[in-house]
């Protein structure tokens, strides 16, 4: 963080957050009205026997005219931020706004893979915390998010790629992450459908194997956080679109821009005031931050994914191939879920392309030649906000009270829990937590980029 | 069910019986039968078990979309029995049943159904956490679908490209009429029919309808302008009518993908009949009217003995007529138009026995046929941006607004008699042809440099002047007063949907995600409208208010094989590759290239180069031919160093950085003539550098006159290295190789071993005296063999990539992408003298200006382990002694045969970069060893005396 930001932090904590906390202390525990029933097998049995219905997973309430904090974007990042604001810091007079339905963006479109075997120490520490939170999430949230710790395998097809896998494994080991390079025979044992014969166009020379990685039911994560936040008094407002962010005192038009402060947002349901506005959107991160006069170095690219018809489960782990731009896992329902790298062009369109499915299928068959008769059932796309260093923009901005948790590229879902936890801490304390310091917006001006792009660029 | 006597419109060939097995038992059908019709004719009523409760399921739609008729055929999972034609000897079995279709143990789930509401798994299995993996395995047992044999061989798949003027999706009356009219107007037409024959609903209609179908079909088949594809589906419409057509009856491939760029697309898929939701609606014996009529009229199958028919439309009425004709006792006709309806189907688990009606009566029957309306399959229109609108009068969705290059006809456009549909289709075909002509004209104008158009004025799209089809009134019938199944594939009932909506999953997308309704193989074609209707009812809203989900491609599932096709991922080889293979070279894959890693003994190859002379095939080296007056400007922009004063005959090394100052590529460039240069790049960087250079030329400096031609494979490149290299090369060329005449870092052109048009330069990655020969690739092998022949007495031998890597490491030369990574800025590699900040501009200058001052950047240093016999694996980490704090890593490591010890390059933090520093290296085993930072990058011959001789 540069010194300008430090000054700003001081101003923020004295100006707005002090008041947030003092006004909110009294409200802690007052939200959520009746104590909601817990989910359990016994509950299912009793409700079933009595033919009773479960209460709403989150309440439908009227939009108030003011909140202590407004979170834009009802995906895993926004909801986790709200949840941890309420649980860890007792700040509950919070509204989460989404222009469609909760989980309608990247949270419901990703391929639900989680892992922590990153390349840089910062990346490892960050994602490992996320994985820890995912691990205990079902019990923490009292909603089964079906975290399937099935192992995660990144294939190497060239000696260069193998070198990168070794690099990641060695960094991971020093940080106590369970991660190692395995040979083709071990690959075959873990995923018998892979062709490790070696006489393929992209022979499998080995893999980085990460047993704690796996998949999770992404929608359940969204619902679990929403339900947990709701129980503590946070309000979820769907079909509530933000048209403008209201500011005062800034250098730009209408008081926006550096030096100013936020006062609220304008929505399709009217104006709402709040001293804190958090941008937790993906795909629209720049259009939202532009509303506050904060420019972000982000371009938006579509990322496509697809799913096959179900067949009996035969692929027990997550398989990733960087050279072939594909990752695949099989759900408990039997579908193969495929993802790829982002499309090479910037657009807000979420139409899928035929070329994507062709290339995807070709690459999957390169890995698993025997599944040519499985059928592709559905393809879709989501939007990814890409930053120059493949790392997010988190924390405070030059506009007082306006925070960002954006620029998550293709890996936002993995980071949802830890991002929410850290953003909540930033909001509540007015200080940038250490874990997200490397991701400050100011790093682009300071030339202090984060090194995860290294993982993508090496060995190609 | 049983086989009827010959029916007038039947499509089976009774002279060709086909034996097959079903769950191991022998059965028999006829040619023309689908698997489902053959089984039904043989009395089979249960085809599958439902996903969750394992309830017995019989035919429902008896076509491609039948959710209850997925079977395994041999190793082929999820075969649509309602669609796949029967073949002799087929081994057909039910999927997802245990121990058998008739007695399935998991049916016990049905007893506890009230506890297993949709999404129940989100509410349980949480404690104890350690047991979740066990629960997960149990849940996975309930995954639907067949079994894939992943060890089966990769099959032949193919693709085809086509550019029809008009692509017609759907071969019913309107589609056929469109195709004929468009072709009559001179358009080239591709007509795609999902079913096995053209005709649409006319195929199972009365005599007059079949006659009309026969006439239209004959016209289509006979028309020169129409290509008819049967058993094929337009599965996707992408930008500018880029359409995916999947052809399922290709003679050689399981499926073939046809990629069609259609000038206009006619969308005429007809309508899909919608099930009705009531208690017992998934019992075997409940059929949709289309299914009943197809079974009777196409396959001569009697669908039951005693029937109740719920009808809300003319199709239902015709079903009554057909049932009576084939001798089914129609016990009751329930006319929904008069307000009557069905409340429940009763009976044992395996069949309907009686039907309860809304008037309180109960009718004994083994067959219940429903005809309650349709779903409009608007998928292709959705993909073009259309958001269909619900019309409550007609009880279905209609398209709202489609682009000019799409025209809609048939059931998607409205209702009418067959004659009216044909008339609408004809008008549609004419319009489509006229619009295709405008599109063709526009394209011609845009590309008129190639072929000028006679009339160069822009033409506008002809307006839609068709008389619209009317919309018949239809009662809105979705759910009776009881609850039943909405999504058959996912075993989701209306009760589940109501419960989910009550719990707050009350938008169409949330309810879909929570209950999985519409997520199964039919992707909502049967289920979406009922889901929306039940949700609307639960919310007290209209269907229009609730809206619908967005259909996503593909319209019908496509095999991965068809999509992948043949995999066109070429490998590149040099013209000498056959020689390498014949001489025991071990191949290595390097990017797109296959090249020799070594010929058996890489260390021996190194010793031979250092002691005698070796030759290596370096053809993959990227080569760009640069011509024009402004080449020097371009070079000065791409490289960090200066190029203006490079004389003709000179060669210079340069490093390219991206705009963030990160090292992108390196190589040498030689000046062959006044305005003629040859640039070499790294093997993997060749394409990227070309693009990078063109990007600068085309976007930032279009005024610079430079022409770039990639010539990587136009030349075969051979490096001749070692103390005897001058003597060897001199035996093959007249070029004066004397050190004074041809010095280090110079280039000469001429004849080598009789091959004209060659050039060579004196450079050396190996650190030895060496000549890199670039020979027109047709002469590559000849020159290679000449070198071996002429150098026999000099000890010449080929060497591979591995020996080259060892020697370059001995010399401390870095490799971009191995010793550098995606964040390595140029000062790290220690070449700051090559960064000329006094140049007005070059790629990366802004960042590099700061980077050269940055004393926190890691440094690339030569490292030698204290124990000369330990070679740390590349990527071994360097840590602060006694801690896990990472200070750097080994980027390259080898045993040096020249020095007889291990040598490395590594990136380390500046604090650990000073020569003589002792480093702690963590081996992959976890063992920590000591190593020393060396003074020079070069472990061997640091002053470069050997290469300058």
PDB file of C-alpha atoms in Angstrom, chain A residues 232-315:
ATOM      1  CA  UNK A 232     -28.253 -12.669  11.182  1.00  0.00           C
ATOM      2  CA  UNK A 233     -30.302  -9.848   9.719  1.00  0.00           C
ATOM      3  CA  UNK A 234     -28.675  -9.117   6.374  1.00  0.00           C
ATOM      4  CA  UNK A 235     -31.147  -8.390   3.578  1.00  0.00           C
ATOM      5  CA  UNK A 236     -30.935  -9.944   0.137  1.00  0.00           C
ATOM      6  CA  UNK A 237     -32.599  -7.973  -2.649  1.00  0.00           C
ATOM      7  CA  UNK A 238     -32.900  -9.687  -6.002  1.00  0.00           C
ATOM      8  CA  UNK A 239     -33.938  -7.978  -9.251  1.00  0.00           C
ATOM      9  CA  UNK A 240     -32.455  -4.778  -7.834  1.00  0.00           C
ATOM     10  CA  UNK A 241     -30.175  -3.170 -10.363  1.00  0.00           C
ATOM     11  CA  UNK A 242     -27.735  -0.412  -9.511  1.00  0.00           C
ATOM     12  CA  UNK A 243     -27.889   2.424 -12.043  1.00  0.00           C
ATOM     13  CA  UNK A 244     -25.553   4.847 -10.304  1.00  0.00           C
ATOM     14  CA  UNK A 245     -23.338   5.280  -7.271  1.00  0.00           C
ATOM     15  CA  UNK A 246     -23.977   8.524  -5.434  1.00  0.00           C
ATOM     16  CA  UNK A 247     -20.881  10.418  -4.331  1.00  0.00           C
ATOM     17  CA  UNK A 248     -19.873  13.797  -2.975  1.00  0.00           C
ATOM     18  CA  UNK A 249     -16.688  15.796  -2.755  1.00  0.00           C
ATOM     19  CA  UNK A 250     -14.759  14.024  -5.482  1.00  0.00           C
ATOM     20  CA  UNK A 251     -12.669  15.545  -8.241  1.00  0.00           C
ATOM     21  CA  UNK A 252     -14.901  14.329 -11.049  1.00  0.00           C
ATOM     22  CA  UNK A 253     -18.416  15.232 -12.214  1.00  0.00           C
ATOM     23  CA  UNK A 254     -21.231  14.864  -9.639  1.00  0.00           C
ATOM     24  CA  UNK A 255     -18.695  14.675  -6.825  1.00  0.00           C
ATOM     25  CA  UNK A 256     -17.371  11.307  -8.025  1.00  0.00           C
ATOM     26  CA  UNK A 257     -13.778  10.256  -8.298  1.00  0.00           C
ATOM     27  CA  UNK A 258     -10.690  10.347  -6.072  1.00  0.00           C
ATOM     28  CA  UNK A 259     -10.981  12.458  -2.982  1.00  0.00           C
ATOM     29  CA  UNK A 260     -14.722  12.029  -2.693  1.00  0.00           C
ATOM     30  CA  UNK A 261     -16.914   9.742  -0.659  1.00  0.00           C
ATOM     31  CA  UNK A 262     -19.912   7.570  -1.425  1.00  0.00           C
ATOM     32  CA  UNK A 263     -23.317   8.396  -0.060  1.00  0.00           C
ATOM     33  CA  UNK A 264     -25.424   5.634  -1.581  1.00  0.00           C
ATOM     34  CA  UNK A 265     -26.675   4.033  -4.760  1.00  0.00           C
ATOM     35  CA  UNK A 266     -29.466   4.647  -7.257  1.00  0.00           C
ATOM     36  CA  UNK A 267     -31.398   1.525  -8.235  1.00  0.00           C
ATOM     37  CA  UNK A 268     -34.403   0.515 -10.305  1.00  0.00           C
ATOM     38  CA  UNK A 269     -36.232   0.544  -6.968  1.00  0.00           C
ATOM     39  CA  UNK A 270     -35.130   3.995  -5.915  1.00  0.00           C
ATOM     40  CA  UNK A 271     -32.191   5.611  -4.100  1.00  0.00           C
ATOM     41  CA  UNK A 272     -30.627   4.001  -1.040  1.00  0.00           C
ATOM     42  CA  UNK A 273     -28.081   5.724   1.168  1.00  0.00           C
ATOM     43  CA  UNK A 274     -25.087   4.097   2.809  1.00  0.00           C
ATOM     44  CA  UNK A 275     -21.600   5.182   3.882  1.00  0.00           C
ATOM     45  CA  UNK A 276     -20.090   1.974   2.526  1.00  0.00           C
ATOM     46  CA  UNK A 277     -20.653   0.564  -0.955  1.00  0.00           C
ATOM     47  CA  UNK A 278     -18.827  -2.584  -1.986  1.00  0.00           C
ATOM     48  CA  UNK A 279     -18.421  -3.661  -5.595  1.00  0.00           C
ATOM     49  CA  UNK A 280     -18.544  -7.459  -5.612  1.00  0.00           C
ATOM     50  CA  UNK A 281     -19.512  -7.896  -9.243  1.00  0.00           C
ATOM     51  CA  UNK A 282     -17.878  -9.860 -12.010  1.00  0.00           C
ATOM     52  CA  UNK A 283     -18.398  -9.078 -15.651  1.00  0.00           C
ATOM     53  CA  UNK A 284     -19.568  -5.612 -14.742  1.00  0.00           C
ATOM     54  CA  UNK A 285     -16.824  -4.600 -12.318  1.00  0.00           C
ATOM     55  CA  UNK A 286     -15.675  -1.701 -14.466  1.00  0.00           C
ATOM     56  CA  UNK A 287     -19.137  -0.371 -15.276  1.00  0.00           C
ATOM     57  CA  UNK A 288     -19.974  -0.347 -11.555  1.00  0.00           C
ATOM     58  CA  UNK A 289     -16.718   1.231 -10.435  1.00  0.00           C
ATOM     59  CA  UNK A 290     -16.979   3.819 -13.210  1.00  0.00           C
ATOM     60  CA  UNK A 291     -20.174   4.935 -11.464  1.00  0.00           C
ATOM     61  CA  UNK A 292     -18.015   6.001  -8.526  1.00  0.00           C
ATOM     62  CA  UNK A 293     -15.343   7.508 -10.749  1.00  0.00           C
ATOM     63  CA  UNK A 294     -12.853   4.739 -10.002  1.00  0.00           C
ATOM     64  CA  UNK A 295     -11.094   3.342 -13.042  1.00  0.00           C
ATOM     65  CA  UNK A 296      -9.989  -0.273 -12.983  1.00  0.00           C
ATOM     66  CA  UNK A 297      -7.394  -1.904 -15.260  1.00  0.00           C
ATOM     67  CA  UNK A 298      -9.798  -4.662 -16.246  1.00  0.00           C
ATOM     68  CA  UNK A 299     -11.033  -6.133 -19.500  1.00  0.00           C
ATOM     69  CA  UNK A 300     -13.961  -8.515 -19.649  1.00  0.00           C
ATOM     70  CA  UNK A 301     -13.724 -11.817 -21.477  1.00  0.00           C
ATOM     71  CA  UNK A 302     -16.193 -14.667 -21.780  1.00  0.00           C
ATOM     72  CA  UNK A 303     -15.275 -18.046 -20.353  1.00  0.00           C
ATOM     73  CA  UNK A 304     -17.182 -20.983 -21.728  1.00  0.00           C
ATOM     74  CA  UNK A 305     -18.100 -24.276 -20.147  1.00  0.00           C
ATOM     75  CA  UNK A 306     -20.143 -27.312 -21.074  1.00  0.00           C
ATOM     76  CA  UNK A 307     -21.633 -30.440 -19.601  1.00  0.00           C
ATOM     77  CA  UNK A 308     -22.383 -33.902 -20.989  1.00  0.00           C
ATOM     78  CA  UNK A 309     -25.267 -36.244 -20.432  1.00  0.00           C
ATOM     79  CA  UNK A 310     -24.829 -38.321 -17.298  1.00  0.00           C
ATOM     80  CA  UNK A 311     -23.194 -41.721 -17.325  1.00  0.00           C
ATOM     81  CA  UNK A 312     -22.158 -43.923 -14.446  1.00  0.00           C
ATOM     82  CA  UNK A 313     -19.296 -42.350 -12.536  1.00  0.00           C
ATOM     83  CA  UNK A 314     -15.870 -43.283 -13.972  1.00  0.00           C
ATOM     84  CA  UNK A 315     -13.692 -40.211 -13.396  1.00  0.00           C
TER      85      UNK A 315
END
